[in-house]
Coordinates of C-alpha atoms in Angstrom, one line a residue:
M6 CA 0.0 0.0 0.0
N7 CA 1.7 3.3 -0.9
K8 CA 1.8 6.2 1.3
K9 CA 0.5 9.5 0.5
R10 CA 3.0 12.3 0.4
R11 CA 3.2 14.0 3.6
P12 CA 2.7 17.7 3.9
T13 CA 5.8 19.7 4.2
L14 CA 6.9 23.0 5.8
Q15 CA 6.8 24.5 2.3
D16 CA 3.2 23.3 1.8
V17 CA 2.1 25.2 4.8
A18 CA 4.2 28.2 4.1
D19 CA 2.8 28.3 0.6
Q20 CA -0.9 28.3 2.0
V21 CA -0.2 31.0 4.4
G22 CA 1.9 33.1 1.9
I23 CA 5.2 33.3 4.3
T24 CA 8.4 31.6 4.3
K25 CA 9.3 28.1 5.4
M26 CA 11.5 29.7 8.2
T27 CA 8.6 31.4 9.7
V28 CA 6.6 28.2 9.9
S29 CA 9.6 26.5 11.5
R30 CA 10.0 29.4 13.9
Y31 CA 6.1 28.9 14.9
L32 CA 6.6 25.3 15.6
K33 CA 9.4 25.8 17.9
N34 CA 7.9 28.9 19.6
P35 CA 4.6 30.3 18.5
T36 CA 5.1 33.5 20.4
R37 CA 8.2 34.3 18.2
V38 CA 5.5 34.9 15.2
A39 CA 2.9 37.8 15.0
Q40 CA -0.4 36.8 16.5
S41 CA -2.3 37.3 13.1
T42 CA 0.4 34.8 11.5
Q43 CA -0.1 32.5 14.4
E44 CA -3.7 32.1 13.7
K45 CA -3.1 31.6 9.9
I46 CA -0.3 29.0 10.5
A47 CA -2.3 27.0 12.9
I48 CA -5.4 26.9 10.6
A49 CA -3.0 25.8 7.6
L50 CA -1.4 22.9 9.8
E51 CA -4.9 21.8 10.8
T52 CA -6.2 21.9 7.3
L53 CA -3.2 20.2 5.7
G54 CA -2.8 17.6 8.6
Y55 CA 0.8 18.6 9.1
I56 CA 2.6 16.0 11.3
P57 CA 6.0 17.3 12.6
N58 CA 9.0 15.1 11.7
R59 CA 11.1 14.0 14.6
A60 CA 12.9 11.2 12.9
P61 CA 14.6 12.3 9.6
E62 CA 16.8 9.3 9.8
I63 CA 13.8 6.9 9.7
L64 CA 12.1 9.1 6.8
A65 CA 15.1 8.6 4.7
Q66 CA 14.4 4.9 4.4
A67 CA 11.6 3.4 2.3
T68 CA 9.7 2.1 5.3
S69 CA 10.4 2.3 9.1
R70 CA 9.4 -1.5 9.7
A71 CA 7.5 0.0 12.7
I72 CA 3.7 -0.3 13.7
G73 CA 2.2 1.9 15.9
V74 CA -0.1 0.4 18.6
L75 CA -2.5 2.2 20.8
V76 CA -4.2 0.8 24.0
P77 CA -6.3 2.5 26.6
S78 CA -4.3 0.8 29.5
L79 CA -1.1 -0.7 30.0
T80 CA -2.4 -2.5 33.2
N81 CA -5.6 -4.1 31.8
Q82 CA -5.3 -7.7 31.3
V83 CA -7.4 -7.5 28.2
F84 CA -5.0 -5.6 26.2
A85 CA -2.0 -7.2 27.7
E86 CA -3.3 -10.3 26.0
V87 CA -3.9 -8.4 22.7
L88 CA -0.6 -7.1 22.7
R89 CA 1.1 -10.6 23.2
G90 CA -0.9 -11.5 20.1
I91 CA 0.3 -8.7 18.0
E92 CA 4.0 -9.2 18.9
N93 CA 3.8 -12.8 18.2
V94 CA 3.2 -11.9 14.6
T95 CA 5.2 -8.7 14.3
G96 CA 8.6 -9.9 15.7
K97 CA 8.6 -12.9 13.5
R98 CA 8.0 -10.8 10.4
G99 CA 10.8 -8.2 11.0
Y100 CA 8.8 -5.4 12.4
Q101 CA 8.9 -3.7 15.7
T102 CA 5.9 -2.2 17.7
M103 CA 5.7 1.2 19.0
L104 CA 3.4 1.3 22.0
A105 CA 1.4 4.0 23.3
H106 CA -1.6 4.4 25.7
Y107 CA -4.1 7.1 26.0
G108 CA -6.0 6.4 29.1
Y109 CA -9.5 6.0 27.7
Q110 CA -9.3 9.7 26.5
A111 CA -10.0 10.6 23.0
E112 CA -8.1 13.9 23.0
L113 CA -4.9 12.2 24.6
E114 CA -5.4 9.4 21.8
E115 CA -5.2 12.1 19.2
E116 CA -1.8 13.3 20.7
R117 CA -0.4 10.0 20.8
V118 CA -1.6 9.3 17.1
A119 CA 0.5 12.5 16.1
S120 CA 3.4 11.4 18.0
L121 CA 3.4 7.9 16.4
L122 CA 3.0 9.4 12.9
S123 CA 5.7 11.6 13.3
Y124 CA 8.1 8.6 13.4
N125 CA 6.9 7.6 9.9
I126 CA 5.4 4.1 11.1
D127 CA 4.1 1.8 8.5
G128 CA 0.6 1.2 10.0
L129 CA -1.6 1.5 13.1
L130 CA -3.3 -0.7 15.3
L131 CA -5.9 1.0 17.3
S132 CA -8.1 0.0 20.4
E133 CA -11.0 2.3 19.9
S134 CA -13.7 2.9 17.1
Y135 CA -14.4 6.4 18.0
H136 CA -12.0 9.2 17.5
T137 CA -11.6 13.0 17.4
P138 CA -12.1 14.4 13.8
R139 CA -8.6 15.5 13.8
T140 CA -7.3 12.0 14.6
V141 CA -9.0 10.7 11.7
R142 CA -7.8 13.5 9.5
M143 CA -4.3 12.8 10.4
I144 CA -4.5 9.2 9.6
E145 CA -6.2 9.8 6.3
T146 CA -3.4 12.2 5.5
A147 CA -0.8 9.8 6.3
G148 CA -2.1 7.2 4.0
I149 CA -1.1 4.2 6.1
P150 CA -3.3 1.0 6.9
V151 CA -5.1 1.1 10.1
I152 CA -7.2 -1.4 11.8
E153 CA -9.5 -1.1 14.8
M154 CA -9.7 -3.7 17.3
M155 CA -12.0 -5.2 20.0
D156 CA -15.3 -4.1 18.2
S157 CA -16.9 -5.6 15.1
V158 CA -19.9 -3.5 14.8
S159 CA -19.1 0.2 15.2
P160 CA -18.1 1.9 11.9
S161 CA -14.3 1.7 11.2
I162 CA -11.9 3.9 9.4
Q163 CA -10.5 1.1 7.1
Q164 CA -11.0 -2.4 8.8
C165 CA -11.7 -3.9 12.2
V166 CA -11.2 -7.2 14.0
G167 CA -13.2 -8.0 17.2
F168 CA -16.6 -9.3 18.4
D169 CA -19.8 -7.8 18.8
N170 CA -20.0 -6.7 22.5
T171 CA -23.6 -5.9 22.4
A172 CA -24.7 -9.3 21.3
A173 CA -22.4 -11.1 23.7
A174 CA -23.9 -9.1 26.8
C175 CA -27.3 -9.8 25.5
E176 CA -26.8 -13.3 25.2
M177 CA -25.4 -13.6 28.7
V178 CA -28.2 -11.7 30.3
K179 CA -30.7 -14.0 28.4
A180 CA -28.9 -17.0 29.9
M181 CA -29.2 -15.7 33.2
I182 CA -33.0 -14.8 32.7
E183 CA -33.3 -18.5 31.6
K184 CA -31.8 -19.6 35.0
G185 CA -34.5 -17.8 36.9
Y186 CA -32.9 -14.5 37.6
R187 CA -35.3 -11.5 37.4
H188 CA -33.5 -8.6 39.3
I189 CA -30.4 -8.4 37.3
A190 CA -28.2 -5.4 38.1
Y191 CA -25.5 -4.3 35.6
L192 CA -22.2 -2.9 37.0
G193 CA -20.1 -0.7 34.7
A194 CA -16.7 1.0 35.1
R195 CA -14.9 3.5 33.0
M196 CA -18.0 3.9 30.7
D197 CA -15.9 3.8 27.6
I198 CA -17.7 3.1 24.4
R199 CA -17.3 -0.9 24.8
T200 CA -18.7 -0.6 28.5
Q201 CA -21.8 1.2 27.0
L202 CA -22.1 -1.3 24.2
K203 CA -22.4 -4.0 26.8
M204 CA -24.8 -2.1 28.8
R205 CA -26.9 -1.7 25.6
G206 CA -26.8 -5.5 25.3
Y207 CA -27.9 -6.0 29.0
E208 CA -30.8 -3.5 28.5
L209 CA -32.0 -5.2 25.4
A210 CA -32.3 -8.6 27.2
M211 CA -34.0 -7.0 30.2
Q212 CA -36.4 -5.2 28.1
E213 CA -37.2 -8.2 25.8
A214 CA -38.0 -10.3 28.8
K215 CA -40.2 -7.3 30.3
L216 CA -37.8 -6.9 33.3
T217 CA -36.7 -3.4 34.7
P218 CA -32.9 -2.6 34.1
L219 CA -31.1 -1.7 37.2
A220 CA -27.4 -0.1 36.6
M221 CA -24.8 1.0 38.9
T222 CA -22.0 2.5 37.0
T223 CA -18.8 4.8 37.7
N224 CA -16.1 6.4 35.8
E225 CA -13.3 4.8 38.0
A226 CA -11.1 2.2 36.8
S227 CA -12.2 -1.3 37.3
S228 CA -10.9 -3.2 40.3
F229 CA -11.8 -5.9 42.8
S230 CA -12.3 -3.3 45.6
L231 CA -14.5 -1.3 43.0
G232 CA -16.6 -4.5 42.4
A233 CA -17.0 -4.9 46.3
S234 CA -18.0 -1.1 46.6
L235 CA -20.7 -1.4 43.7
L236 CA -22.2 -4.4 45.3
Q237 CA -22.5 -2.6 48.4
Q238 CA -24.1 0.5 46.8
T239 CA -26.3 -1.7 44.8
L240 CA -27.8 -3.6 47.7
A241 CA -28.3 -0.7 49.8
K242 CA -30.4 0.8 47.0
Y243 CA -32.0 -2.2 45.5
P244 CA -31.8 -4.8 48.4
Y245 CA -34.0 -7.3 46.1
V246 CA -31.2 -7.8 43.5
D247 CA -30.9 -11.3 42.7
S248 CA -27.8 -11.2 40.6
F249 CA -25.0 -9.2 38.9
F250 CA -23.8 -8.8 35.3
C251 CA -20.5 -7.1 35.4
T252 CA -18.7 -5.2 32.6
N253 CA -15.4 -7.2 33.2
D254 CA -14.1 -10.0 35.4
D255 CA -12.3 -7.6 37.8
L256 CA -15.6 -6.2 39.1
A257 CA -17.2 -9.5 39.1
A258 CA -14.5 -11.2 41.2
G259 CA -14.7 -8.2 43.5
V260 CA -18.4 -8.9 43.9
I261 CA -17.9 -12.5 44.8
F262 CA -15.1 -11.8 47.3
E263 CA -17.4 -9.2 49.0
C264 CA -20.2 -11.8 49.0
Q265 CA -17.8 -14.2 50.6
R266 CA -17.0 -11.7 53.3
Q267 CA -20.5 -10.9 54.1
G268 CA -21.7 -14.6 54.2
I269 CA -23.8 -14.4 51.0
K270 CA -24.0 -17.7 49.2
I271 CA -23.2 -17.9 45.5
P272 CA -25.2 -18.8 43.4
E273 CA -27.8 -19.8 46.0
Q274 CA -28.5 -16.2 47.1
I275 CA -26.7 -14.0 44.4
G276 CA -25.7 -14.9 40.9
V277 CA -22.7 -13.2 39.2
A278 CA -21.4 -13.1 35.6
G279 CA -18.5 -11.2 34.2
F280 CA -17.1 -10.6 30.9
H281 CA -13.8 -11.6 29.1
G282 CA -12.9 -14.8 30.8
H283 CA -9.7 -13.9 32.7
D284 CA -7.5 -16.2 34.4
I285 CA -8.7 -15.2 38.0
G286 CA -12.4 -15.9 37.4
Q287 CA -11.6 -19.2 35.5
S288 CA -9.4 -20.4 38.4
M289 CA -11.4 -19.2 41.3
T290 CA -13.9 -21.3 43.4
P291 CA -16.7 -21.1 42.4
K292 CA -15.8 -20.7 38.9
L293 CA -17.1 -17.3 37.5
A294 CA -19.7 -17.2 34.6
S295 CA -18.2 -15.1 31.8
I296 CA -18.1 -14.3 28.3
I297 CA -14.9 -15.8 26.8
T298 CA -13.3 -13.5 24.3
P299 CA -10.4 -14.3 22.0
R300 CA -8.1 -11.3 22.9
K301 CA -4.9 -13.0 22.1
E302 CA -6.4 -14.0 18.6
I303 CA -7.7 -10.6 17.9
G304 CA -4.1 -9.2 18.3
R305 CA -2.5 -11.8 16.1
M306 CA -5.2 -11.5 13.5
A307 CA -5.1 -7.7 13.5
A308 CA -1.2 -7.6 13.1
T309 CA -1.6 -10.3 10.5
E310 CA -4.1 -8.4 8.4
L311 CA -2.0 -5.1 8.9
L312 CA 1.4 -6.6 7.6
D313 CA -0.2 -8.5 4.8
R314 CA -1.8 -5.1 3.6
L315 CA 1.7 -3.6 3.9
N316 CA 2.9 -6.3 1.6
G317 CA 0.2 -6.0 -1.1
K318 CA -2.3 -8.6 0.1
E319 CA -5.7 -7.0 0.5
R320 CA -8.5 -8.7 2.1
A321 CA -12.0 -8.1 0.8
E322 CA -13.5 -8.0 4.3
S323 CA -13.5 -4.7 6.2
V324 CA -15.0 -6.6 9.3
I325 CA -13.5 -9.7 10.9
D326 CA -15.6 -10.9 13.6
L327 CA -13.9 -13.5 15.8
G328 CA -17.0 -14.2 18.0
Y329 CA -16.9 -15.2 21.6
R330 CA -18.2 -18.0 24.1
I331 CA -20.7 -18.1 26.8
D332 CA -19.3 -20.0 30.0
L333 CA -21.9 -20.3 32.7
G334 CA -19.3 -21.5 35.2
E335 CA -20.6 -22.1 38.8
T336 CA -21.8 -18.6 40.0
L337 CA -25.2 -18.8 38.1

């Protein structure tokens, strides 16, 4: 896949009607340029999608043999497994990964994308399907292949690899309802787009069964202690709740630990289900009911597709759905 020519300092200068030196001076210190010129340069940079070049020695080569990878968190086990899948492919094929994280913030993702593109990376693997307009514009200007991971339903810039978060959540909640649960509470953290998609699946299943959705959500990061706290808050507000569907296994494990601390029997008194099938949930007693997702395979497939495209092998499908598996475990 051929890259588009990157806008240069001269392109910016020509658009504003000034010298390249003035643009360079602005980039180093905007206050060294007249206020009216600052505004014109800023508009030109934005319009052209200019990306500062911090690695001329790399740009001198035909390709950098580097892939940019953006993940929302470096501590989240989900993305640790995605990264393992990616690097199982890239290393064997002679590519290195340039990793950045953005803390689930679209504006910070924009900054990280600009930084990675400045090193003339050959392609991008993103963990989100929703970006700022400037992020999309920069990617389009760079003209490199990009694949978005973990979501196979939301619109993608070019290609996506993942699964249907809403369908997975809906199927698990339907299974809980079939087990006899009627007062199912949804526990959500971070409230990023995938958490919202899972919540939508929960609501669809509850509404279809003519049951009342009950949600307890927070923008805090997931943890065992947060799961325990959300359990306490939910039971204080809705003491009749008979089960919990959690946005991930960290929250679900925290719910189970707190139930055990309080002497609440699982699943006899409270049912619990998580999402992703982490090791802790699959190893604990009772074994956690969860949606098993192919995180490592998503990373492997995304990296393989990206490198194939770089080498002229184009796949017809823009959407690659790797599915999921429902495991009812022992907590329902």
